[in-house]
Coordinates of C-alpha atoms in Angstrom, one line a residue:
E130 CA 9.6 24.7 -53.9
E131 CA 8.1 21.2 -54.3
A132 CA 9.1 20.3 -50.8
N133 CA 7.7 23.5 -49.4
R134 CA 4.4 23.0 -51.4
E135 CA 4.0 19.5 -49.8
R136 CA 4.6 20.8 -46.3
L137 CA 2.2 23.8 -46.7
D138 CA -0.5 21.3 -47.6
D139 CA 0.1 19.6 -44.2
P140 CA -2.6 20.7 -41.7
D141 CA -0.2 20.1 -38.8
W142 CA 2.2 22.8 -40.2
E143 CA 0.0 25.9 -40.6
F144 CA 0.7 29.3 -39.1
N145 CA -1.4 32.3 -38.3
D146 CA -0.3 35.8 -39.2
P147 CA 1.6 36.7 -36.0
Q148 CA 3.4 33.3 -36.1
E149 CA 4.3 33.8 -39.7
Q150 CA 5.5 37.3 -38.9
A151 CA 7.8 36.0 -36.2
I152 CA 9.2 33.2 -38.4
R153 CA 9.9 35.7 -41.3
H154 CA 11.4 38.4 -39.0
G155 CA 14.7 39.7 -40.5
S156 CA 17.6 41.2 -38.6
G157 CA 17.4 42.6 -35.1
P158 CA 15.7 41.6 -31.8
L159 CA 12.5 39.7 -31.6
H160 CA 10.4 39.2 -28.5
V161 CA 7.5 36.7 -28.8
M162 CA 5.0 36.4 -25.9
A163 CA 2.1 33.9 -26.1
G164 CA 0.1 31.6 -23.9
P165 CA 0.5 27.8 -23.3
G166 CA -0.1 25.6 -26.3
S167 CA 0.1 28.5 -28.8
G168 CA 3.1 27.2 -30.7
K169 CA 5.9 29.3 -29.3
T170 CA 8.5 26.5 -29.5
E171 CA 7.3 25.5 -33.0
V172 CA 7.7 29.1 -34.1
L173 CA 11.3 29.1 -32.7
I174 CA 12.0 25.9 -34.6
C175 CA 10.6 27.2 -37.8
R176 CA 12.5 30.4 -37.4
T177 CA 15.7 28.4 -37.0
L178 CA 14.8 26.5 -40.2
K179 CA 14.2 29.8 -42.0
L180 CA 17.7 31.0 -40.9
L181 CA 19.3 27.8 -42.1
L182 CA 17.4 27.2 -45.4
V183 CA 16.4 30.7 -46.5
D184 CA 19.0 33.0 -45.1
E185 CA 21.7 30.4 -45.4
V186 CA 23.1 31.0 -41.9
Q187 CA 25.7 28.4 -41.0
P188 CA 24.5 26.0 -38.2
R189 CA 27.5 26.9 -36.1
S190 CA 26.5 30.6 -36.2
I191 CA 23.3 29.8 -34.3
L192 CA 23.0 29.6 -30.5
L193 CA 19.8 28.0 -29.5
T194 CA 19.1 27.6 -25.7
T195 CA 16.3 26.3 -23.5
F196 CA 15.9 25.5 -19.9
T197 CA 16.5 21.7 -19.5
E198 CA 18.6 19.1 -21.2
K199 CA 15.5 17.1 -22.1
A200 CA 13.9 20.2 -23.8
A201 CA 17.2 20.9 -25.6
Q202 CA 17.3 17.4 -27.0
N203 CA 13.6 17.7 -28.0
L204 CA 14.4 20.9 -29.9
E205 CA 17.3 19.3 -31.8
E206 CA 15.1 16.2 -32.7
R207 CA 12.3 18.4 -33.9
I208 CA 14.6 20.5 -36.1
A209 CA 16.1 17.3 -37.6
D210 CA 12.6 15.8 -38.1
Q211 CA 11.4 18.9 -40.0
L212 CA 14.6 19.0 -42.1
A213 CA 14.0 15.4 -43.1
R214 CA 10.3 16.0 -43.9
L215 CA 11.4 18.9 -46.1
G216 CA 14.0 16.8 -47.8
F217 CA 17.0 18.7 -46.5
E218 CA 18.3 16.2 -44.0
N219 CA 21.6 15.9 -45.9
A220 CA 22.0 19.7 -46.5
V221 CA 22.3 20.7 -42.8
D222 CA 24.2 19.1 -40.0
V223 CA 21.9 19.6 -37.0
N224 CA 24.6 18.6 -34.6
K225 CA 26.6 21.8 -35.5
I226 CA 23.8 24.0 -34.2
R227 CA 24.8 25.1 -30.7
T228 CA 21.7 23.7 -29.0
G229 CA 21.5 23.1 -25.2
T230 CA 21.0 24.6 -21.8
L231 CA 22.8 27.8 -21.2
H232 CA 25.1 26.1 -18.7
S233 CA 26.0 23.3 -21.0
L234 CA 26.7 25.6 -23.9
C235 CA 28.9 27.9 -21.7
K236 CA 30.9 25.0 -20.5
D237 CA 31.4 23.5 -24.0
I238 CA 32.3 26.9 -25.6
M239 CA 34.9 27.8 -23.0
Q240 CA 36.5 24.4 -23.3
E241 CA 36.4 24.6 -27.1
Y242 CA 38.2 27.9 -27.2
R243 CA 40.5 26.9 -24.4
Y244 CA 39.6 29.8 -22.1
E245 CA 42.5 30.0 -19.6
D246 CA 40.2 30.7 -16.6
Y247 CA 38.2 27.6 -17.4
S248 CA 41.1 25.2 -18.1
N249 CA 41.0 21.8 -16.3
V250 CA 38.1 22.9 -14.2
E251 CA 35.6 20.5 -12.7
L252 CA 31.9 21.6 -12.9
L253 CA 30.0 21.0 -9.7
D254 CA 26.3 20.2 -9.8
G255 CA 24.0 21.1 -6.9
D256 CA 24.9 18.2 -4.6
A257 CA 28.6 18.4 -5.5
Q258 CA 28.6 22.1 -4.8
Q259 CA 27.3 21.6 -1.3
L260 CA 29.8 18.8 -0.6
F261 CA 32.6 21.2 -1.7
M262 CA 31.2 24.1 0.4
Y263 CA 30.9 21.8 3.4
D264 CA 34.7 21.3 3.4
H265 CA 35.9 24.6 2.0
C266 CA 33.5 27.5 2.7
D267 CA 34.4 29.9 5.6
F268 CA 31.0 31.5 5.6
I269 CA 29.4 28.3 7.0
S270 CA 31.1 28.9 10.4
V271 CA 29.5 32.3 10.7
L272 CA 26.1 30.9 9.9
R273 CA 26.6 28.3 12.7
E274 CA 27.5 31.1 15.2
A275 CA 31.0 29.6 15.4
G276 CA 32.9 32.3 13.5
D277 CA 36.0 34.2 14.8
T278 CA 36.0 37.9 14.1
E279 CA 39.8 37.8 13.7
D280 CA 39.1 35.9 10.4
W281 CA 36.6 38.5 9.0
D282 CA 37.2 42.0 7.9
S283 CA 33.5 42.9 7.8
L284 CA 32.4 41.8 11.3
S285 CA 32.9 43.0 14.8
D286 CA 32.6 40.9 18.0
A287 CA 29.1 42.3 18.6
E288 CA 27.9 41.5 15.1
I289 CA 29.3 38.0 14.3
D290 CA 26.9 36.0 16.5
E291 CA 23.9 37.7 15.0
V292 CA 24.5 36.9 11.3
W293 CA 22.6 33.6 11.3
E294 CA 19.5 35.3 12.8
S295 CA 19.3 37.6 9.8
F296 CA 19.0 34.7 7.4
N297 CA 16.7 32.7 9.6
P298 CA 13.6 33.5 7.4
L299 CA 15.2 31.4 4.6
R300 CA 15.0 28.3 6.8
L301 CA 12.1 26.0 7.6
P302 CA 9.9 27.5 10.4
W303 CA 10.6 24.7 12.9
H304 CA 14.4 25.2 12.4
Q305 CA 14.5 28.9 13.1
G306 CA 14.9 29.0 16.9
Y307 CA 18.6 28.2 16.9
P308 CA 21.6 28.3 14.6
P309 CA 21.8 25.6 11.9
N310 CA 24.0 22.6 12.1
K311 CA 26.9 22.3 9.6
W312 CA 24.8 20.7 6.8
G313 CA 22.0 23.2 7.4
A314 CA 24.5 26.0 7.3
T315 CA 25.9 24.6 4.0
E316 CA 22.5 24.5 2.4
L317 CA 21.8 28.1 3.6
A318 CA 25.2 29.4 2.3
A319 CA 24.7 27.8 -1.1
E320 CA 21.2 29.4 -1.4
I321 CA 22.5 32.8 -0.4
F322 CA 25.6 32.7 -2.7
N323 CA 23.5 31.4 -5.6
R324 CA 20.9 34.2 -5.2
L325 CA 23.6 36.9 -5.0
S326 CA 25.1 35.7 -8.3
Q327 CA 21.7 35.1 -10.0
Y328 CA 20.6 38.6 -9.1
R329 CA 23.9 39.9 -10.3
T330 CA 24.6 41.6 -7.0
D331 CA 27.6 43.9 -6.7
T332 CA 29.5 42.4 -3.8
T333 CA 31.7 45.5 -3.6
E334 CA 28.7 47.7 -2.9
L335 CA 27.1 45.0 -0.7
A336 CA 30.3 45.0 1.5
T337 CA 29.4 48.6 2.5
S338 CA 25.9 47.7 3.7
D339 CA 24.8 48.9 7.2
D340 CA 23.6 45.3 7.8
P341 CA 26.5 43.1 9.0
A342 CA 24.8 40.0 7.7
W343 CA 25.1 41.3 4.1
R344 CA 28.6 42.5 4.6
A345 CA 29.6 39.0 5.8
A346 CA 27.7 37.4 2.8
A347 CA 29.6 39.7 0.4
E348 CA 33.0 38.8 1.9
G349 CA 32.0 35.2 2.2
L350 CA 31.0 35.0 -1.5
E351 CA 34.3 36.6 -2.7
R352 CA 36.3 34.1 -0.5
Y353 CA 34.2 31.2 -2.0
R354 CA 34.9 32.4 -5.6
D355 CA 38.6 32.5 -4.8
T356 CA 38.5 29.0 -3.2
L357 CA 36.7 27.6 -6.3
R358 CA 39.5 28.9 -8.5
E359 CA 42.2 27.6 -6.2
Y360 CA 40.8 24.1 -6.4
R361 CA 39.9 24.3 -10.1
R362 CA 36.2 24.0 -9.4
C363 CA 33.2 25.8 -10.7
D364 CA 29.5 25.6 -9.8
F365 CA 26.5 26.5 -12.1
A366 CA 26.0 30.2 -11.0
R367 CA 29.7 31.0 -11.1
L368 CA 30.0 29.2 -14.5
L369 CA 27.8 32.0 -16.0
E370 CA 29.9 34.6 -14.3
R371 CA 33.0 33.2 -15.9
F372 CA 31.4 33.1 -19.3
I373 CA 30.6 36.8 -19.0
D374 CA 34.3 37.3 -18.4
F375 CA 35.0 35.0 -21.3
I376 CA 32.9 37.2 -23.6
G377 CA 35.2 40.1 -23.0
S378 CA 38.4 38.1 -23.4
E379 CA 40.5 37.4 -26.5
S380 CA 39.1 33.8 -26.6
G381 CA 35.6 35.1 -26.4
Q382 CA 36.2 37.6 -29.3
R383 CA 37.4 34.7 -31.4
F384 CA 34.2 32.8 -30.6
I385 CA 32.0 35.8 -31.6
D386 CA 34.0 36.9 -34.7
G387 CA 34.7 33.4 -35.9
E388 CA 37.9 31.9 -37.2
P389 CA 37.6 31.3 -41.0
E390 CA 41.0 29.6 -41.2
R391 CA 39.7 27.0 -38.7
E392 CA 36.3 26.8 -40.3
R393 CA 34.7 28.4 -37.4
P394 CA 31.9 30.9 -38.5
P395 CA 31.0 33.9 -36.4
L396 CA 28.1 33.9 -34.0
E397 CA 25.1 35.5 -35.8
H398 CA 21.9 34.5 -34.0
I399 CA 20.8 33.8 -30.4
L400 CA 17.5 32.1 -29.9
V401 CA 16.1 31.5 -26.4
D402 CA 13.1 29.3 -25.5
E403 CA 11.3 29.7 -22.1
Y404 CA 12.7 33.2 -21.7
Q405 CA 10.3 33.9 -18.8
D406 CA 12.6 31.7 -16.6
T407 CA 15.7 33.7 -17.4
N408 CA 17.3 35.4 -14.3
P409 CA 19.3 38.6 -14.3
L410 CA 22.6 36.8 -14.6
Q411 CA 21.5 34.9 -17.6
Q412 CA 19.9 38.0 -19.2
E413 CA 23.2 39.9 -18.8
L414 CA 25.0 37.1 -20.5
Y415 CA 22.6 37.2 -23.5
F416 CA 22.8 41.0 -23.7
E417 CA 26.6 41.0 -23.5
L418 CA 26.7 38.5 -26.4
A419 CA 24.2 40.5 -28.4
D420 CA 26.1 43.7 -27.8
R421 CA 29.1 42.3 -29.7
L422 CA 27.2 40.9 -32.7
D423 CA 27.2 42.9 -35.9
Q424 CA 23.4 42.9 -35.6
P425 CA 21.6 42.3 -32.2
N426 CA 19.9 39.2 -33.6
V427 CA 18.3 37.9 -30.4
T428 CA 15.0 36.0 -30.6
V429 CA 13.2 35.1 -27.3
V430 CA 9.9 33.3 -26.8
G431 CA 8.1 32.9 -23.5
D432 CA 5.0 33.4 -21.4
D433 CA 5.2 35.3 -18.1
D434 CA 2.2 33.4 -16.7
Q435 CA 4.2 30.1 -17.0
A436 CA 7.2 31.3 -15.0
L437 CA 8.3 28.5 -12.7
Y438 CA 11.6 29.9 -11.4
R439 CA 10.6 33.3 -9.9
F440 CA 12.1 32.0 -6.7
R441 CA 15.6 32.3 -8.3
G442 CA 15.1 35.4 -10.4
G443 CA 13.1 34.2 -13.4

């Protein structure tokens, strides 16, 4: 009480009624929308402190995500700073809170629970993904107008040479008069495959499209997914797809329900910063997790007017 009294006298730590309402929110979903500089992230931090210090939620039961590694580090540092200023720095181990980007958390959790489909897998960043695709993606040959219909179930002789033209609008205007070279086709294939995953496109349905370009993209993406597994590789978009599969697995159930005998508490709260930049694939992942919690304790904060990633589904 003394620590709280000192903090409440601090003019840098005051809250208006809507902010206090968000911080004090009990169980169930909470959606906070506010403009720039209005204290959204501070509310998220203070809500995390409330869960830890008032509700006595174990740090390992909290999943706290944001959009960049730098922002995630900033969240962790600000929580630690506030705990220290309140006098609780020795009461809570901040490092046990699952704080990070969604991709880093998914990778770490699947490795921690030894998910079989993510065992001994190398994660490819953007450049590494394109290098891998350059050597191992069949769809690139189609985009270069060099594909063979004997290799494709979805394309006829009359269609295969037209696929690259369908995706020409995705290329720079001065490159659109002729098929891309291999590097250009690699970049184009990566963009197409990433968007199909980020928009959570059903490739089975897409494979029945009247447009041969989309049929080829659907078949190409499925081949690419198989190739990644064959070589024990995974890129960022497919990492989230695997985590959604993980959620429905026995390993994922242990993560959500906890393992008391191994001092692993259950997952109880999901908190998301910068929610306006969440794409459909990420949203499905959050919803799948929430659907398996005893209470759908999901807190999201964001501002639609600050969306920076609409181009990839935000």
